[in-house]
CSV table of C-alpha atoms in Angstrom, one decimal:
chain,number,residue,atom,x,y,z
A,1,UNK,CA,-21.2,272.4,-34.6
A,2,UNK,CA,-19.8,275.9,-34.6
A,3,UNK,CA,-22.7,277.0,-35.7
A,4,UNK,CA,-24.7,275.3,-32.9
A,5,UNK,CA,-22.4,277.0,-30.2
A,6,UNK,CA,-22.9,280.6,-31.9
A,7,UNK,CA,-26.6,280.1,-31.6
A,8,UNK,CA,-26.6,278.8,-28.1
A,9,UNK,CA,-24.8,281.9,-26.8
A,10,UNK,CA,-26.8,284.0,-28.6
A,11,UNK,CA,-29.4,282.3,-27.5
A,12,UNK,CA,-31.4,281.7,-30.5
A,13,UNK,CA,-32.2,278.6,-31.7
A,14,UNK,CA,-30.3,276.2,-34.4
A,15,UNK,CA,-31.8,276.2,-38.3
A,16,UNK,CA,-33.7,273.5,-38.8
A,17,UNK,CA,-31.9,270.9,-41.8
A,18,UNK,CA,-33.0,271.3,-45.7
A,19,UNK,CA,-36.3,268.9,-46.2
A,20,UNK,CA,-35.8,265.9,-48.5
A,21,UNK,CA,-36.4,266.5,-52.3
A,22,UNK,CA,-40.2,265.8,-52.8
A,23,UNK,CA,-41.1,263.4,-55.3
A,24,UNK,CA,-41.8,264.3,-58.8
A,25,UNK,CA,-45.2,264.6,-59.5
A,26,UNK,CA,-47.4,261.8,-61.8
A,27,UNK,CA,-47.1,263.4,-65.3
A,28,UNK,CA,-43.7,264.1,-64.7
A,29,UNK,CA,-43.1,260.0,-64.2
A,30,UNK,CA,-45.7,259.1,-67.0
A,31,UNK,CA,-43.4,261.6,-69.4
A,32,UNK,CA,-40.5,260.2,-68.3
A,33,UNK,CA,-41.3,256.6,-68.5
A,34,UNK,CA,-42.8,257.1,-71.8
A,35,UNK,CA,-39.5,259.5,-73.2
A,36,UNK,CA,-37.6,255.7,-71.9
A,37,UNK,CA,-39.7,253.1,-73.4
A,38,UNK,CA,-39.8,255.5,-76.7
A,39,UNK,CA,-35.6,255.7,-76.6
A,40,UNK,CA,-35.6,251.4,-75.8
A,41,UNK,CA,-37.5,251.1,-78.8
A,42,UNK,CA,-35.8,253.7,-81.3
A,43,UNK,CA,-32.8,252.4,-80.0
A,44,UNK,CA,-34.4,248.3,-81.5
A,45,UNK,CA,-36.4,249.9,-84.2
A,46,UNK,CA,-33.8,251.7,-86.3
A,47,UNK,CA,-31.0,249.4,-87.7
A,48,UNK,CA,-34.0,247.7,-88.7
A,49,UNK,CA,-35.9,250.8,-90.4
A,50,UNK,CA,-32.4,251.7,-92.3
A,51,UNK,CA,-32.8,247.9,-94.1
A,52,UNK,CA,-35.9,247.4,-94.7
A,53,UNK,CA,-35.5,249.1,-97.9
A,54,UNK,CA,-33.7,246.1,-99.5
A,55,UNK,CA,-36.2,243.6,-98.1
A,56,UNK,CA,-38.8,245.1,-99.5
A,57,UNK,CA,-37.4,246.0,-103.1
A,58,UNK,CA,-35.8,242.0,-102.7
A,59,UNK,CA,-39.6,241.1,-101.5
A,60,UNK,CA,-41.4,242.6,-104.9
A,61,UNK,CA,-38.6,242.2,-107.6
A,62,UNK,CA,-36.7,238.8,-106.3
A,63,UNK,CA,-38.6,236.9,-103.9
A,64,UNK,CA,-42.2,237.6,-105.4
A,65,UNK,CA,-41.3,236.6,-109.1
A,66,UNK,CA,-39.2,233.7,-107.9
A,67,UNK,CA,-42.1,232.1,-105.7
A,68,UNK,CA,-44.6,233.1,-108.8
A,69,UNK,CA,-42.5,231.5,-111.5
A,70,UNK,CA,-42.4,227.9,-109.4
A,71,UNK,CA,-46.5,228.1,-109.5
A,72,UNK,CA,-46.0,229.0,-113.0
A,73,UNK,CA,-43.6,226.0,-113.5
A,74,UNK,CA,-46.6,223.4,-112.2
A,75,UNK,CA,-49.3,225.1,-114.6
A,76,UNK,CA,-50.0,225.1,-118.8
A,77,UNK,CA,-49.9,228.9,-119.1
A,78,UNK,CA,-50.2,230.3,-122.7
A,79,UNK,CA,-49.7,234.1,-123.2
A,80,UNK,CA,-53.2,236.2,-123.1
A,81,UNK,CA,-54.6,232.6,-121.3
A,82,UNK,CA,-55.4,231.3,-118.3
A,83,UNK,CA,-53.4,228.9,-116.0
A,84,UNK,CA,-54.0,225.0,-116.2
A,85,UNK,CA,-52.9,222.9,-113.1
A,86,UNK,CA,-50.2,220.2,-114.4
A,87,UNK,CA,-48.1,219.3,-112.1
A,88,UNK,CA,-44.9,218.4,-113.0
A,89,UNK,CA,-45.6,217.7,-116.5
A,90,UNK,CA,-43.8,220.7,-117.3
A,91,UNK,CA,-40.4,219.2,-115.8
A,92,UNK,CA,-40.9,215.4,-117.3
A,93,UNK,CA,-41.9,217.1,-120.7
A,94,UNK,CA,-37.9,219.1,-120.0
A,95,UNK,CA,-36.5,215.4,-119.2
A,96,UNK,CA,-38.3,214.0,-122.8
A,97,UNK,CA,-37.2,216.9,-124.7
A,98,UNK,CA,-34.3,216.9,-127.0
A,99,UNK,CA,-34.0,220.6,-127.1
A,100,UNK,CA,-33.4,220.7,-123.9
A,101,UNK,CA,-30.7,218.1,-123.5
A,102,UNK,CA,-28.7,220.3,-126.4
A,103,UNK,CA,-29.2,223.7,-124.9
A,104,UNK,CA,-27.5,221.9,-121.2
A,105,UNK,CA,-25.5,220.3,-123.8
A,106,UNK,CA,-24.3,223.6,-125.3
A,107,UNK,CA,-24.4,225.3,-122.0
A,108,UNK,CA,-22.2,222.9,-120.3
A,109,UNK,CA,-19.1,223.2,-123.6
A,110,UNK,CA,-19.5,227.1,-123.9
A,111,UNK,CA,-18.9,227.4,-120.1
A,112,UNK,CA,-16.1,225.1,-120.4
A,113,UNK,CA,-14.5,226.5,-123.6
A,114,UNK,CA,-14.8,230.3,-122.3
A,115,UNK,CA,-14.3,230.2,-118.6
A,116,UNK,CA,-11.5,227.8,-118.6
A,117,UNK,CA,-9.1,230.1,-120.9
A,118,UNK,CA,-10.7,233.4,-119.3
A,119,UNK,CA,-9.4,232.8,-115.6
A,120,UNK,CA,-6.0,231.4,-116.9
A,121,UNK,CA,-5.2,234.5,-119.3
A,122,UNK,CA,-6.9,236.4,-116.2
A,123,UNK,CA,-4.3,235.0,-113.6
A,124,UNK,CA,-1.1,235.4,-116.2
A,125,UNK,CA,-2.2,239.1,-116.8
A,126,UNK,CA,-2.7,240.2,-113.1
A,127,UNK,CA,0.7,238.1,-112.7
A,128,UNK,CA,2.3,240.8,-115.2
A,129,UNK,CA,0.5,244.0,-114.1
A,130,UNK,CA,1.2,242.8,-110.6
A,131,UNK,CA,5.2,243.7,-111.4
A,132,UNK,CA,6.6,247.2,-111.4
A,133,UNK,CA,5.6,248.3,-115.1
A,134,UNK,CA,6.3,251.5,-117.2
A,135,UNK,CA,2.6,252.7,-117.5
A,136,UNK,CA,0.9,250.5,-115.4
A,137,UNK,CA,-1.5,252.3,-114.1
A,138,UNK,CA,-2.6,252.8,-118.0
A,139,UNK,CA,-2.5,248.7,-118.2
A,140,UNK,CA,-4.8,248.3,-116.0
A,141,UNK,CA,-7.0,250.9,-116.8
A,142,UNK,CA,-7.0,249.5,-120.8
A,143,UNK,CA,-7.8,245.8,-119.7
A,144,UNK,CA,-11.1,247.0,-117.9
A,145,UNK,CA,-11.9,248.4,-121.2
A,146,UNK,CA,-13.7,245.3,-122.4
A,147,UNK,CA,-15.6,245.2,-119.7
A,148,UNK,CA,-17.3,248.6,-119.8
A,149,UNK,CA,-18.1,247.9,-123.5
A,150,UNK,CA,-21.3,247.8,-124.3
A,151,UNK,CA,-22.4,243.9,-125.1
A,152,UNK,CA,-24.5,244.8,-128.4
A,153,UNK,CA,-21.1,246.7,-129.7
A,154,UNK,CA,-18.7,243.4,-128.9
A,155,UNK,CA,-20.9,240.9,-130.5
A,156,UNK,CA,-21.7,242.7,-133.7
A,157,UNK,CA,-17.8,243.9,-134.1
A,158,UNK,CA,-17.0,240.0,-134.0
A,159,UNK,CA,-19.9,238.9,-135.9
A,160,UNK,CA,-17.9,240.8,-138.7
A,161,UNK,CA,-15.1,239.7,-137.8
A,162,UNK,CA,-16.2,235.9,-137.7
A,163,UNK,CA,-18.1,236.3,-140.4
A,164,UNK,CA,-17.9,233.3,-143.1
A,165,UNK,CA,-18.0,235.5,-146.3
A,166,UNK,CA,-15.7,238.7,-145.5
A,167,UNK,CA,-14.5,238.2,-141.8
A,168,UNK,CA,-10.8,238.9,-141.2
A,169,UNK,CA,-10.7,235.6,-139.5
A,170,UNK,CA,-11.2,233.6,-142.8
A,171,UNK,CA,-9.2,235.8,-144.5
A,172,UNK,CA,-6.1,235.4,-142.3
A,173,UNK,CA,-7.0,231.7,-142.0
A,174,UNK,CA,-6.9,231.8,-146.0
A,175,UNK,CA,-3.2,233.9,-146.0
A,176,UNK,CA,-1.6,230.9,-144.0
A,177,UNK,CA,-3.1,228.8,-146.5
A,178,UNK,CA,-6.4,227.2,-144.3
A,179,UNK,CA,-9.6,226.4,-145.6
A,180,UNK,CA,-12.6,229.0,-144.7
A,181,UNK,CA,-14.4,227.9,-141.6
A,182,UNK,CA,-18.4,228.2,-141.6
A,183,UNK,CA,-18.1,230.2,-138.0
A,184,UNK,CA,-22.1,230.3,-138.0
A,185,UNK,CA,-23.4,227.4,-138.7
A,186,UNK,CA,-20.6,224.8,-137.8
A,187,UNK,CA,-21.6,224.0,-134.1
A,188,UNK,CA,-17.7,223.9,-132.8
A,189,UNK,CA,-16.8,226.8,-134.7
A,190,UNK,CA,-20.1,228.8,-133.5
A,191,UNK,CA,-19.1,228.1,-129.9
A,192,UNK,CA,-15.7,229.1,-130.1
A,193,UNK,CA,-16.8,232.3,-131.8
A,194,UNK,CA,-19.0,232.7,-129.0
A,195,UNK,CA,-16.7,231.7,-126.4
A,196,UNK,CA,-14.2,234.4,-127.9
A,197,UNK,CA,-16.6,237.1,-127.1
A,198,UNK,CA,-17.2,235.8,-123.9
A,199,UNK,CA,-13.4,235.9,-122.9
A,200,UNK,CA,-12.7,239.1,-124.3
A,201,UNK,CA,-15.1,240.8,-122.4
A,202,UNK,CA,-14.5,238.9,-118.8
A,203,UNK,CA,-10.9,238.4,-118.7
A,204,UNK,CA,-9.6,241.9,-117.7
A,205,UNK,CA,-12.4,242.0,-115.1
A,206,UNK,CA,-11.1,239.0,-113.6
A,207,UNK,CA,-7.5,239.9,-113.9
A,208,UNK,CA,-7.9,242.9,-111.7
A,209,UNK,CA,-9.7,240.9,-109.4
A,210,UNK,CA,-6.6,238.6,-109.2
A,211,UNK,CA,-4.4,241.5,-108.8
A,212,UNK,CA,-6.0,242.9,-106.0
A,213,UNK,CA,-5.7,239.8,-104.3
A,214,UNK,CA,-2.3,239.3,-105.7
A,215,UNK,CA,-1.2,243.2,-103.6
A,216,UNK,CA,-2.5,241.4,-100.7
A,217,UNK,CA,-0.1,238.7,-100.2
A,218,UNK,CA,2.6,239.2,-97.7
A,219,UNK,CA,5.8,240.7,-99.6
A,220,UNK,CA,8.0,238.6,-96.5
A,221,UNK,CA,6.6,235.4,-98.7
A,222,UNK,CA,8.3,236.2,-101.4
A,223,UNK,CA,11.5,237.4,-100.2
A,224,UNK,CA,11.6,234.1,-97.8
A,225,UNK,CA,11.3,232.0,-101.2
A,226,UNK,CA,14.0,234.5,-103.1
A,227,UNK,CA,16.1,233.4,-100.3
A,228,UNK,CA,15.4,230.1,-101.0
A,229,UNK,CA,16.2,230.0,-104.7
A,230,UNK,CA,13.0,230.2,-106.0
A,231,UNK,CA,12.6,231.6,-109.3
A,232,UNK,CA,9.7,233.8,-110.2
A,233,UNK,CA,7.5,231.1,-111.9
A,234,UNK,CA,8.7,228.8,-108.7
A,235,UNK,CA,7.1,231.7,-106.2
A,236,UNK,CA,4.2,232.2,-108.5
A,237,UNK,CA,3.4,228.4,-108.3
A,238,UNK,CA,4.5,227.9,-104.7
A,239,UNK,CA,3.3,231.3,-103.1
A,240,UNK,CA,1.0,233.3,-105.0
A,241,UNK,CA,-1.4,230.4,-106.3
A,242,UNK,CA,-2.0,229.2,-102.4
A,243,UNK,CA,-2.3,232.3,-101.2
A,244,UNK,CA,-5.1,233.8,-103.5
A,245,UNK,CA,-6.8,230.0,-103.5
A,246,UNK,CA,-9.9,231.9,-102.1
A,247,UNK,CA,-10.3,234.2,-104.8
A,248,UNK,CA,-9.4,231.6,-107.9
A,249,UNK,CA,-12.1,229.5,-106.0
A,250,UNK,CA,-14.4,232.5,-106.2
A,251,UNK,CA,-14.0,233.3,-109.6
A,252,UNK,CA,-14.3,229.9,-111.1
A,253,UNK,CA,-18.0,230.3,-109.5
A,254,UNK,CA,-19.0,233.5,-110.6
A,255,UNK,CA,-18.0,232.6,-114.0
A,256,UNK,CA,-19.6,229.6,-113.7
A,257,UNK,CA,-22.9,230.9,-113.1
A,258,UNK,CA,-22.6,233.7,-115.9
A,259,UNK,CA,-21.8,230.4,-118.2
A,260,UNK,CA,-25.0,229.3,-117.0
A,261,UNK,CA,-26.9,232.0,-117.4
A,262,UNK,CA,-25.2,233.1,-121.2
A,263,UNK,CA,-27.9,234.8,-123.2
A,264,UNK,CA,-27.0,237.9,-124.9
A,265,UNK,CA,-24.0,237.0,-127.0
A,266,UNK,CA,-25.8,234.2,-128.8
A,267,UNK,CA,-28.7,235.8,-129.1
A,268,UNK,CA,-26.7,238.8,-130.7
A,269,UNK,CA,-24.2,236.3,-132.6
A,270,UNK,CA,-27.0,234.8,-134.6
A,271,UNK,CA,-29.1,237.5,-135.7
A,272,UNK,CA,-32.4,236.9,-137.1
A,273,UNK,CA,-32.0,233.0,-135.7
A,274,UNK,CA,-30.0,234.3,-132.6
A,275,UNK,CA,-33.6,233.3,-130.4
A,276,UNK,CA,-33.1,229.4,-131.5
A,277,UNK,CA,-29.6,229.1,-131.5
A,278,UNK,CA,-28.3,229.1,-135.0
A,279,UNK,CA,-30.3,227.4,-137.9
A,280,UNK,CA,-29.4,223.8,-136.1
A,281,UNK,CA,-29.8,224.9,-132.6
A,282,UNK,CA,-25.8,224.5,-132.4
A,283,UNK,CA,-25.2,227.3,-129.7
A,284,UNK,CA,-28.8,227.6,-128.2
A,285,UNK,CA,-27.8,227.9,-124.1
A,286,UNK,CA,-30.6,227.2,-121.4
A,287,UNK,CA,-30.7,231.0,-121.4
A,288,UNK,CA,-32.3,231.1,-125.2
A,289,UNK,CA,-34.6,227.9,-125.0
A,290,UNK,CA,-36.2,229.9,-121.9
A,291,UNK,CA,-36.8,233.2,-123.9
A,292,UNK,CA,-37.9,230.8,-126.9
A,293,UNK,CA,-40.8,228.8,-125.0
A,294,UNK,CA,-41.7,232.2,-123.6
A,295,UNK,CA,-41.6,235.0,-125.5
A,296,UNK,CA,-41.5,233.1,-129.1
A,297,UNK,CA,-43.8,230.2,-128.4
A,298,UNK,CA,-45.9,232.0,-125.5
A,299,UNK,CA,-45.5,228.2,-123.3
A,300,UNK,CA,-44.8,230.5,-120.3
A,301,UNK,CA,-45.2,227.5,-118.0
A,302,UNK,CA,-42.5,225.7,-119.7
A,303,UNK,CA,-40.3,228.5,-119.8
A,304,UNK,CA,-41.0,229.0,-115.6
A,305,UNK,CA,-40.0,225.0,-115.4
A,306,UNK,CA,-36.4,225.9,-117.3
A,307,UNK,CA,-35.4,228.9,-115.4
A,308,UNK,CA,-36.3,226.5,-112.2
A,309,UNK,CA,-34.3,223.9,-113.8
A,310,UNK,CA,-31.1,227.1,-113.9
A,311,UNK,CA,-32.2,228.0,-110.3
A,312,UNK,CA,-31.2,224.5,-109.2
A,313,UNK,CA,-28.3,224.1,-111.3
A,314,UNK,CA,-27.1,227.2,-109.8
A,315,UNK,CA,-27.7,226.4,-106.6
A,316,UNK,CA,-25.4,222.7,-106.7
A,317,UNK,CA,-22.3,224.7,-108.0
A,318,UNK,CA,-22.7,227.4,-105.2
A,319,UNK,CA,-23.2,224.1,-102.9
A,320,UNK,CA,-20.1,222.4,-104.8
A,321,UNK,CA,-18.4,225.7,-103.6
A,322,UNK,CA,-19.0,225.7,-100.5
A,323,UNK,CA,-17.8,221.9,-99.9
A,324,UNK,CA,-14.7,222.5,-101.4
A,325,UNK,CA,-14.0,226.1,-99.6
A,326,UNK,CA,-14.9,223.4,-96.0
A,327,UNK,CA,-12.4,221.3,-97.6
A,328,UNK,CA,-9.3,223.8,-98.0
A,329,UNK,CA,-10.1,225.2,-94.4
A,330,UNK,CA,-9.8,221.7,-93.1
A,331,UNK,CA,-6.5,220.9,-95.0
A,332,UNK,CA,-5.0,224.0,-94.0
């Protein structure tokens, strides 16, 4: 306005107002559109670039040998021969067979006999380590131990030690005044000396699982039940079990399906007749009668019809899992 009135009595004439911004020009439009749809789509396309990785490793070394081992299953395959269509033959030969009745047989009491006594010495050790210790930190570190031990050392150092002749089982057995036990060809004994191996090497695994849930339990549970009157085995019973029910429940599975899946301390325990399970077949697992038919024998279609046989097994105890985890979530 003032600037109208100094122009008027100067007698010139008012500027004239700034022109609108003029359009950007086509290629400047086509770049940007282009620099938008390419952001839209890196923005999509990259979570999925960053996994597909996995997929495709889990495509070629899981899902590709799992999907070629059920065609295998339905065919007569020999080693160095071509594939024979049978059907399921394969899997009502499996139902006829006694040697495969006493390798589930065997499967079923090893995975009893070792997990069982594994996850209870598992939960009483993390119970202990989970208290205020001299040299604790070196307890915990010493029950791993077994773990990172190689398998191949474990099973021959208790071959010896189980061994019928000059094992220093036997020979402790014979100082309290029991007979020798045949450890390797006694199907009881064999599985216990298994079984041994089996929960040496697991339990400190499992205890620190335990105790890591165990640090995770409110501390105002314990002190309310030490109010209470509880003793220590009460507030173990009464407040540690409940509260790490998730991780027992986890635990029993995993071990479960390593049970299932048992192969390399038999087939170490038994030496030359480790492949067939003793010279009676007395600890032959599902595990072994799979490598037999198909590295021994060369029946690689049989073999494929037993590990499908473990693949279904394994997938009713994770289903038995889950029903029972839908079950604790609804009682609680």
């Amino acid at each position: 306005m003032a600037t109208s009135v100094r122009a008027a009595n100067d007698g010139t004439s008012p500027p004239d107002p700034p022109a609108p911004p003029s359009p950007p020009p086509a290629a400047a439009r086509r770049t940007g559109g282009w620099r938008s749809r390419l952001y839209r789509w890196d923005l999509k396309a990259t979570p999925y670039a960053f996994v597909a990785p996995f997929f495709l490793c889990f495509a070629a070394f899981g899902l590709f040998p799992l999907i070629y081992t059920g065609w295998l299953s339905l065919h007569r395959v020999e080693l160095g021969g071509e594939a024979q269509w049978r059907g399921f033959d394969n899997y009502t030969g499996l139902w006829d067979s006694d040697f495969f009745w006493n390798a589930l047989a065997n499967t079923f009491t090893i995975g009893v006999i070792s997990t069982v006594p594994q996850l209870l010495m598992a939960l009483g050790l993390a119970h202990l380590l989970n208290y205020k210790l001299r040299g604790r930190g070196f307890l915990r570190v010493a029950v791993l131990a077994p773990y990172a031990t190689s398998i191949a050392a474990a099973t021959l150092v208790f071959a010896q030690l189980f061994n019928s002749d000059y094992g220093l089982i036997n020979t402790v057995l014979g100082l309290v005044g029991f007979d020798p036990v045949d450890w390797e060809s006694s199907k009881w004994p064999a599985q216990i000396a298994i079984s041994v191996i089996v929960i040496w090497r697991w339990t400190g695994y499992n205890a620190l699982i335990y105790l890591a849930a165990m640090q995770a339990v409110p501390q105002e549970l314990y002190e309310a039940a030490s109010l209470d009157g509880a003793s220590r085995w009460r507030q173990f019973v009464s407040v540690t079990i409940p509260s790490i029910r998730p991780t027992i429940l986890f635990t029993v599975v995993v071990s479960t399906i390593g049970a299932t899946q048992l192969f390399g301390e038999p087939m170490l325990y038994g030496g030359s007749l480790g492949v067939s399970g003793g010279s009676g077949n007395q600890f032959q697992t599902l595990s072994l009668l799979m490598y037999e038919k198909g590295w021994v024998t060369g029946a690689l279609g049989q073999a494929s019809a037993i590990a499908w046989v473990m693949l279904l097994i394994l997938l009713l105890i994770g289903g038995v899992r889950l029903l029972v985890a839908r079950l604790n979530r609804e009682t609680t």
